[in-house]
XYZ file of C-alpha atoms in Angstrom:
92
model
C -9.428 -27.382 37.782
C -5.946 -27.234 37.646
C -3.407 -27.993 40.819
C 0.511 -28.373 40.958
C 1.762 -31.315 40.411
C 4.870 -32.205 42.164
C 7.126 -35.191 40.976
C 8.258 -37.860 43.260
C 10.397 -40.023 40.841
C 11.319 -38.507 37.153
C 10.513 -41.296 34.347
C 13.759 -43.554 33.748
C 14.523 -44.398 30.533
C 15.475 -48.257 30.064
C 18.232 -48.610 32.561
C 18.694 -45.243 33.350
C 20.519 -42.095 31.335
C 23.759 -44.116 30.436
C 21.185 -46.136 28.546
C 19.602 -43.210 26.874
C 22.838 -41.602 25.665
C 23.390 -44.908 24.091
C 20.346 -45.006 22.290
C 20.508 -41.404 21.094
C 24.593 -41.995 20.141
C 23.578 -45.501 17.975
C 20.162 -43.506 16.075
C 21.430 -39.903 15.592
C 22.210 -40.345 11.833
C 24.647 -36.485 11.252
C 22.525 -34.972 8.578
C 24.639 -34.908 5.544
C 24.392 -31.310 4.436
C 25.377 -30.000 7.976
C 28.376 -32.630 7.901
C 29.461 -30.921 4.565
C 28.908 -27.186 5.973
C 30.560 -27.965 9.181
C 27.299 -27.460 11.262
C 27.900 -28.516 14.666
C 26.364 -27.828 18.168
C 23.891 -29.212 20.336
C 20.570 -29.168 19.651
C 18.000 -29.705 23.413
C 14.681 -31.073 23.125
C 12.067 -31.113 25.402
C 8.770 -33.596 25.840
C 6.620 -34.983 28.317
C 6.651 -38.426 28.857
C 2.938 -39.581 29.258
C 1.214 -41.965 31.603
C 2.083 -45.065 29.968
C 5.597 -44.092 28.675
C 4.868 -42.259 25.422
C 6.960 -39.865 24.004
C 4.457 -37.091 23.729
C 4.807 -33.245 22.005
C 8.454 -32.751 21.559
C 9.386 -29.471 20.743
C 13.388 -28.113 20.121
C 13.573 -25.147 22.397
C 17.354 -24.703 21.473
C 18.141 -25.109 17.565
C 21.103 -25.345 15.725
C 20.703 -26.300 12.117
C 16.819 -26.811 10.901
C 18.416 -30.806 9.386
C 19.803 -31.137 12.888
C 16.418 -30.027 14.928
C 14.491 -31.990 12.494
C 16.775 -35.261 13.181
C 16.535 -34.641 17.164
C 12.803 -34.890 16.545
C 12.724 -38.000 14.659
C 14.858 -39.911 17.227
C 13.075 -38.454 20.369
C 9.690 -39.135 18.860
C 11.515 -42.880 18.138
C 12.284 -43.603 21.453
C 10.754 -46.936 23.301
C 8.631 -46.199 26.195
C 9.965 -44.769 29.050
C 9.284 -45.724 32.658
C 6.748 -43.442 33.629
C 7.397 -40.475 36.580
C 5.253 -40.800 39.304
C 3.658 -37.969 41.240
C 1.048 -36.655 43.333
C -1.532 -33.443 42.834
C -1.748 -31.023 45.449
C -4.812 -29.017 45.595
C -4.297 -25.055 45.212
């Protein structure tokens, strides 16, 4: 059976997002054929972060560039363990 889960806390990463764009800024490595064709944009991700931390199924829901999707993957699916959310189940 399935019931809604509602979040109390979102995970955290490290010390919080300042933290994560600082990870993300010092392992994005700028694919070198979209550098030479001028491919720029932003490229979102989106995963769930398990029960102990994990990085689990991440999935680009808006692309740019398939060398810039593919390095958003490798450096989410990189990432240390995150402090899990917590949450409670509600029965439906």
């Amino acid at each position: 059976k399935c019931g809604i889960v509602v979040v109390e806390e979102m995970p955290v990463f490290r010390n919080g997002n300042a933290d994560l764009m600082r990870y993300l800024s010092e392992n994005i490595k700028y694919p070198t054929v979209s550098a030479e064709q001028g491919v720029q944009g932003r490229v979102v991700v989106q995963f769930v972060v398990g029960v102990h931390g994990e990085i689990l199924n991440p999935v680009v829901v808006k692309s740019v560039d398939p060398y810039l999707d593919k390095e958003a993957i490798r450096v989410i699916s990189s990432m240390p363990k995150m402090e899990p959310g917590k949450a409670k189940r509600k029965k439906q």
